[in-house]
mmCIF file with all atom_site columns, C-alpha atoms in Angstrom:
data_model
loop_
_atom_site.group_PDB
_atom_site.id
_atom_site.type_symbol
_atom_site.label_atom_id
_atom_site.label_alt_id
_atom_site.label_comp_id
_atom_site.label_asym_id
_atom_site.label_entity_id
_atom_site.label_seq_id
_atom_site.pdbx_PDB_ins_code
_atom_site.Cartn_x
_atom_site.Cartn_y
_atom_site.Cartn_z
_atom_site.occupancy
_atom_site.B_iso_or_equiv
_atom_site.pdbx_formal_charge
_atom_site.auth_seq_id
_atom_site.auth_comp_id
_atom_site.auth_asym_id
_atom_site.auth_atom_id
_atom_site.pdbx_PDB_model_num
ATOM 1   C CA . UNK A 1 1   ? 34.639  -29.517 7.562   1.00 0.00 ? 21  UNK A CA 1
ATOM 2   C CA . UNK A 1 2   ? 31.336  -28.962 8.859   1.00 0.00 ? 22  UNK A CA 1
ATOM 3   C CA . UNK A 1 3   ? 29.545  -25.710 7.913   1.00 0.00 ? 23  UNK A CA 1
ATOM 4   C CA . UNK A 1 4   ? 26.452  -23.740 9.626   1.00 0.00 ? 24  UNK A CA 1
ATOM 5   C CA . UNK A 1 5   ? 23.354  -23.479 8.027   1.00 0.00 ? 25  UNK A CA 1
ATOM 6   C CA . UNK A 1 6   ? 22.477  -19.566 6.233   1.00 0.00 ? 26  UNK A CA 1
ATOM 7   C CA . UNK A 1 7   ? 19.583  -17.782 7.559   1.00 0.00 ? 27  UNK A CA 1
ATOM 8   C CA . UNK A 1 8   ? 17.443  -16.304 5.189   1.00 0.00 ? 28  UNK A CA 1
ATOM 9   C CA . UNK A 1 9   ? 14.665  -13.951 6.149   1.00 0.00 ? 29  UNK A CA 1
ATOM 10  C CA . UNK A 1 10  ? 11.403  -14.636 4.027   1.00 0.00 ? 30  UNK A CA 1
ATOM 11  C CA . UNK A 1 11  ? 11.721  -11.265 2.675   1.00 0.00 ? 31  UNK A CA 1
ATOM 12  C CA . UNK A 1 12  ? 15.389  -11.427 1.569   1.00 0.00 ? 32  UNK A CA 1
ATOM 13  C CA . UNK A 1 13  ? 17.521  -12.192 -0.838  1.00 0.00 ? 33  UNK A CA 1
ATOM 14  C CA . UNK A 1 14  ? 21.527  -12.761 -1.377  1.00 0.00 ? 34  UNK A CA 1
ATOM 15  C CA . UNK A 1 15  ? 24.143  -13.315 -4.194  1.00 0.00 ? 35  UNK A CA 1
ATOM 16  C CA . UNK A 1 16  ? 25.882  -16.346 -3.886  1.00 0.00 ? 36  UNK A CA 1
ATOM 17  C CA . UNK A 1 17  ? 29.244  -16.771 -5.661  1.00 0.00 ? 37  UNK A CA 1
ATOM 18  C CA . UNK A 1 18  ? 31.268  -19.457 -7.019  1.00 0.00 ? 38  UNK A CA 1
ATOM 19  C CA . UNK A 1 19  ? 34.839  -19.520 -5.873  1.00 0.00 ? 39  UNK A CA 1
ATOM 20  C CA . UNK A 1 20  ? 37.631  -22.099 -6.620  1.00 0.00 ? 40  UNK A CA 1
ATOM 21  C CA . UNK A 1 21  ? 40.259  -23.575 -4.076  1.00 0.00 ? 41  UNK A CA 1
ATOM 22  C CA . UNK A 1 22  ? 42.762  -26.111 -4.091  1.00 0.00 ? 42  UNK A CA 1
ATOM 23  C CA . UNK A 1 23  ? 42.726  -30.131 -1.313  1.00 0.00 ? 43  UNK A CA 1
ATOM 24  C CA . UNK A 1 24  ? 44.634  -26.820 1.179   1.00 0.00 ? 44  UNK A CA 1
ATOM 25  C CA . UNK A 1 25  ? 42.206  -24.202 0.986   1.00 0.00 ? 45  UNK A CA 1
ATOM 26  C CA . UNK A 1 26  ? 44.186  -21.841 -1.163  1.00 0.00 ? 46  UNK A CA 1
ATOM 27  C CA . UNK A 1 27  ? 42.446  -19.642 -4.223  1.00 0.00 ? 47  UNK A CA 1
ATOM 28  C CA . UNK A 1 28  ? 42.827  -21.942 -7.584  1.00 0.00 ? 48  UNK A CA 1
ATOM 29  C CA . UNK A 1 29  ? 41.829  -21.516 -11.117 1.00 0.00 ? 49  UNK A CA 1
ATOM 30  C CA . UNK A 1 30  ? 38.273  -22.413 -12.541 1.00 0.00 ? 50  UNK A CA 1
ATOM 31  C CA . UNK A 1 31  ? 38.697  -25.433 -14.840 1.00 0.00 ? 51  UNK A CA 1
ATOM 32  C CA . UNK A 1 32  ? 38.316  -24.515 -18.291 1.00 0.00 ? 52  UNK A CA 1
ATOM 33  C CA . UNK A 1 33  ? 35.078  -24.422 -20.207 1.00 0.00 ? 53  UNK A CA 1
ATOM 34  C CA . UNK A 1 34  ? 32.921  -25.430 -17.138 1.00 0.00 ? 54  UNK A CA 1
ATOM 35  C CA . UNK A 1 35  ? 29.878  -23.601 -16.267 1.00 0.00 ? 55  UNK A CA 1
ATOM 36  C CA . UNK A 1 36  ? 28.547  -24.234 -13.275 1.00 0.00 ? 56  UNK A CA 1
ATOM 37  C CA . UNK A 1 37  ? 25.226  -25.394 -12.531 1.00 0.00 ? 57  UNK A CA 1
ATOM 38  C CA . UNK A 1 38  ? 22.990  -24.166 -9.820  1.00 0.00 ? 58  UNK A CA 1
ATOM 39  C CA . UNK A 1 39  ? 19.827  -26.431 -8.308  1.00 0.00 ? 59  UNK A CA 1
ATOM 40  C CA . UNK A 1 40  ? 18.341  -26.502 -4.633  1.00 0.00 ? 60  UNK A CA 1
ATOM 41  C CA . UNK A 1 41  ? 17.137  -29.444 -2.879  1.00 0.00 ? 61  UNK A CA 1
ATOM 42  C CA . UNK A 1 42  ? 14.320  -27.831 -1.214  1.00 0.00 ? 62  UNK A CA 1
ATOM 43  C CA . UNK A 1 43  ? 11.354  -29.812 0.237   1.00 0.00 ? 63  UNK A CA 1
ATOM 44  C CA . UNK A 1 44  ? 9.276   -26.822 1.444   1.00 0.00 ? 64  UNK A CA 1
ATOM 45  C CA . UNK A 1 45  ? 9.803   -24.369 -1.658  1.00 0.00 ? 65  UNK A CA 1
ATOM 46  C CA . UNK A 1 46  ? 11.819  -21.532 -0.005  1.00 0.00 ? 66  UNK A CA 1
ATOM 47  C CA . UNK A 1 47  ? 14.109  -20.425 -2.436  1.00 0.00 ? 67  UNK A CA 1
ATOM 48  C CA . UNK A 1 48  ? 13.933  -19.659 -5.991  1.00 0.00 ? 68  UNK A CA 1
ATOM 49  C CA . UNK A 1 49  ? 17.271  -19.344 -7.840  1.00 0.00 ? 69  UNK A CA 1
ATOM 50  C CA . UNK A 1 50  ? 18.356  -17.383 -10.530 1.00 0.00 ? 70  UNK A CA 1
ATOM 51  C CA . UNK A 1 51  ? 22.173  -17.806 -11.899 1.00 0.00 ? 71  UNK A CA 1
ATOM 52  C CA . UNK A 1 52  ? 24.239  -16.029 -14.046 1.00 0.00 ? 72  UNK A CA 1
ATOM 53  C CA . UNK A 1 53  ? 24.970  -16.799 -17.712 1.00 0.00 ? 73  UNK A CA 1
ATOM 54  C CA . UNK A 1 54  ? 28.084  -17.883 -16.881 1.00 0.00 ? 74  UNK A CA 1
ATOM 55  C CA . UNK A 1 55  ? 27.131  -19.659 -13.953 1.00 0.00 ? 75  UNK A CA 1
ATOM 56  C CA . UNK A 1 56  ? 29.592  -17.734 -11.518 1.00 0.00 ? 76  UNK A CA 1
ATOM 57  C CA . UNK A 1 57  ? 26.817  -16.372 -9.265  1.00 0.00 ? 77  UNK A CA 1
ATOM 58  C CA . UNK A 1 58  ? 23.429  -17.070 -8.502  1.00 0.00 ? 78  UNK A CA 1
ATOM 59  C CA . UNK A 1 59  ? 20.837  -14.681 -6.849  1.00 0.00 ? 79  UNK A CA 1
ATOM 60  C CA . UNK A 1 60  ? 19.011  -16.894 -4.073  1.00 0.00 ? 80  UNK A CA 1
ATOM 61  C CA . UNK A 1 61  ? 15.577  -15.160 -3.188  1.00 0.00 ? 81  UNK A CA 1
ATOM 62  C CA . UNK A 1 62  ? 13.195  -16.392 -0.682  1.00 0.00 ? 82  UNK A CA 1
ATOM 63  C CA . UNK A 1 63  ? 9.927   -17.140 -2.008  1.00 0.00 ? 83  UNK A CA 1
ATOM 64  C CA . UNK A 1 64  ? 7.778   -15.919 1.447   1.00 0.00 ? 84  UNK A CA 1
ATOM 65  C CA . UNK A 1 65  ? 7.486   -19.525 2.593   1.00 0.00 ? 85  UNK A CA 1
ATOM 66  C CA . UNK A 1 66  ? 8.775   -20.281 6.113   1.00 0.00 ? 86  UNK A CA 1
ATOM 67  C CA . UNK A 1 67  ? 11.892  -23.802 6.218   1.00 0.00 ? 87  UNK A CA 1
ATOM 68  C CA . UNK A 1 68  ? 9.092   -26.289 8.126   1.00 0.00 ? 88  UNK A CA 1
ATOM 69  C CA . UNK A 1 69  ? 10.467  -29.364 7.648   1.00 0.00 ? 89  UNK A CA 1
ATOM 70  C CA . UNK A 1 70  ? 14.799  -28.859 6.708   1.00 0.00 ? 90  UNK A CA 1
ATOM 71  C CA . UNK A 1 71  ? 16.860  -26.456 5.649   1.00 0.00 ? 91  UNK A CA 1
ATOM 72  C CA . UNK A 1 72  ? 16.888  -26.394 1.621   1.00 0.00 ? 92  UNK A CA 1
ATOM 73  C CA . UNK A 1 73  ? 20.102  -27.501 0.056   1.00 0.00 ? 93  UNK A CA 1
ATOM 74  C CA . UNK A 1 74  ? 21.485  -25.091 -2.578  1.00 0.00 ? 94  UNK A CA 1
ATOM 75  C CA . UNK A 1 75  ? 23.944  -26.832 -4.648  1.00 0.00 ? 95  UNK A CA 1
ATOM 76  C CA . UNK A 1 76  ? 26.430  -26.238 -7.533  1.00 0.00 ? 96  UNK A CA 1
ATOM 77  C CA . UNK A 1 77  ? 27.910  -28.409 -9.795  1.00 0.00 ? 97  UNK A CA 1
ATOM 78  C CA . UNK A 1 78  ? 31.136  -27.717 -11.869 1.00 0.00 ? 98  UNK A CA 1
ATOM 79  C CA . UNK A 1 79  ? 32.178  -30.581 -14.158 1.00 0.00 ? 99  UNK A CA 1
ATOM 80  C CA . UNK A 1 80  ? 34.107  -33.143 -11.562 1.00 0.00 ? 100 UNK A CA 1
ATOM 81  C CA . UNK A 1 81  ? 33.949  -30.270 -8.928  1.00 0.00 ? 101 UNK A CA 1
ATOM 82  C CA . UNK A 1 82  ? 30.798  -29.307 -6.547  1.00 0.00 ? 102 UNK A CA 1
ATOM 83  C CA . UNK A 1 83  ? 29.899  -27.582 -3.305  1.00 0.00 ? 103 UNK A CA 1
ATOM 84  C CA . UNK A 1 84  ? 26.722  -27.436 -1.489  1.00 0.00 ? 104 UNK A CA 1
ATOM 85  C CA . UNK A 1 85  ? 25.299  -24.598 1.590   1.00 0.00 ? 105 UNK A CA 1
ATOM 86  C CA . UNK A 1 86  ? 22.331  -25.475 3.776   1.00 0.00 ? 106 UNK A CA 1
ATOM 87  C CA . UNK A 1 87  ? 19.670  -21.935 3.936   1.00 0.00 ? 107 UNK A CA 1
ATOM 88  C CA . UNK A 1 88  ? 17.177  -21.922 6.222   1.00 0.00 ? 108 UNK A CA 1
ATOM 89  C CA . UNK A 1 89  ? 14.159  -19.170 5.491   1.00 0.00 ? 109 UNK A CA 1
ATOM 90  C CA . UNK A 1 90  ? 13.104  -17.727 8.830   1.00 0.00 ? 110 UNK A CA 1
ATOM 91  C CA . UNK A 1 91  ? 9.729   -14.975 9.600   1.00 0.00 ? 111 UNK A CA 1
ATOM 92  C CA . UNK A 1 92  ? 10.953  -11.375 9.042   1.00 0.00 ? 112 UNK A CA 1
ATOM 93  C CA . UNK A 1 93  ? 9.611   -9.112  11.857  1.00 0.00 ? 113 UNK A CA 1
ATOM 94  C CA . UNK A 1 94  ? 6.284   -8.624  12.077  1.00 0.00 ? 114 UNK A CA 1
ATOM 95  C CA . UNK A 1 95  ? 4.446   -5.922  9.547   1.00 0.00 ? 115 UNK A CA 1
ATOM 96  C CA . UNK A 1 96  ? 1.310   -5.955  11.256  1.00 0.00 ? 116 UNK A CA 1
ATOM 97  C CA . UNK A 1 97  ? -1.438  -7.263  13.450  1.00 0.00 ? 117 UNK A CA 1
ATOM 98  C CA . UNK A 1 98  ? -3.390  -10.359 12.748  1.00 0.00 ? 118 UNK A CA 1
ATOM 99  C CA . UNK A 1 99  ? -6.973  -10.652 14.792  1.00 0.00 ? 119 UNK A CA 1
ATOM 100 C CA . UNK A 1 100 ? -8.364  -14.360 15.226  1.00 0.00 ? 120 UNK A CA 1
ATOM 101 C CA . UNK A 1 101 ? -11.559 -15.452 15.947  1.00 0.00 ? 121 UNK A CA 1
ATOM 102 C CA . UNK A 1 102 ? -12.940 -18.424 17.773  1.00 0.00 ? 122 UNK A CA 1
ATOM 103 C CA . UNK A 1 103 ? -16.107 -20.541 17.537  1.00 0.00 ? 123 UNK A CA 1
ATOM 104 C CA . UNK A 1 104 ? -19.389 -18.419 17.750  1.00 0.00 ? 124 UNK A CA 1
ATOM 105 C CA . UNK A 1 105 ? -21.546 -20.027 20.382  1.00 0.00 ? 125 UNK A CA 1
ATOM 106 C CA . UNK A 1 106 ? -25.033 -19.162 21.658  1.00 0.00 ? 126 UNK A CA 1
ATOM 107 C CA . UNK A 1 107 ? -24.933 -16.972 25.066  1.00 0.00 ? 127 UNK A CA 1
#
């Protein structure tokens, strides 16, 4: 099943939780003593993660940087089970004015 990727605003953040289902799709039960682990495959350094204790949510925060070269990979890991979401960091709208200058040359 193919899934979209998850925009993420460089100035945003979002709580990403753990759920359990069963080969149909239905709601199942979390295997016992497993604590999911959180890690991102991120070449550009978007994200920073923070999970929970009991690794049943993680906050995902963008770290200002823009997705250049792929959308980071956010993965979890839970014993014999895992799950992955592509996030792609985009520029929040703009919060001010920027003035560039060229090359000085002589008149």
């Amino acid at each position: 099943m193919a899934t979209s990727t998850f925009i993420l605003l460089d100035d945003q953040m979002v709580t990403a939780l753990v759920s359990y289902v069963d080969d149909e799709g239905n709601p199942a039960t979390a295997p016992a003593g497993v604590v999911p682990a959180w890690s991102a495959a991120d070449p550009d350094g978007t994200l920073a993660l923070a999970p929970s204790a009991d690794g049943s949510s993680c906050v995902i925060k963008a770290t200002g940087k823009l997705t250049v070269t792929q959308a980071a990979q956010v993965l979890v890991a839970a014993g014999t089970l895992s799950g992955n979401v592509q996030i792609q960091v985009n520029a929040s709208a703009a919060a001010s004015l920027a003035i560039g200058l060229g090359t000085p040359a002589h008149v």
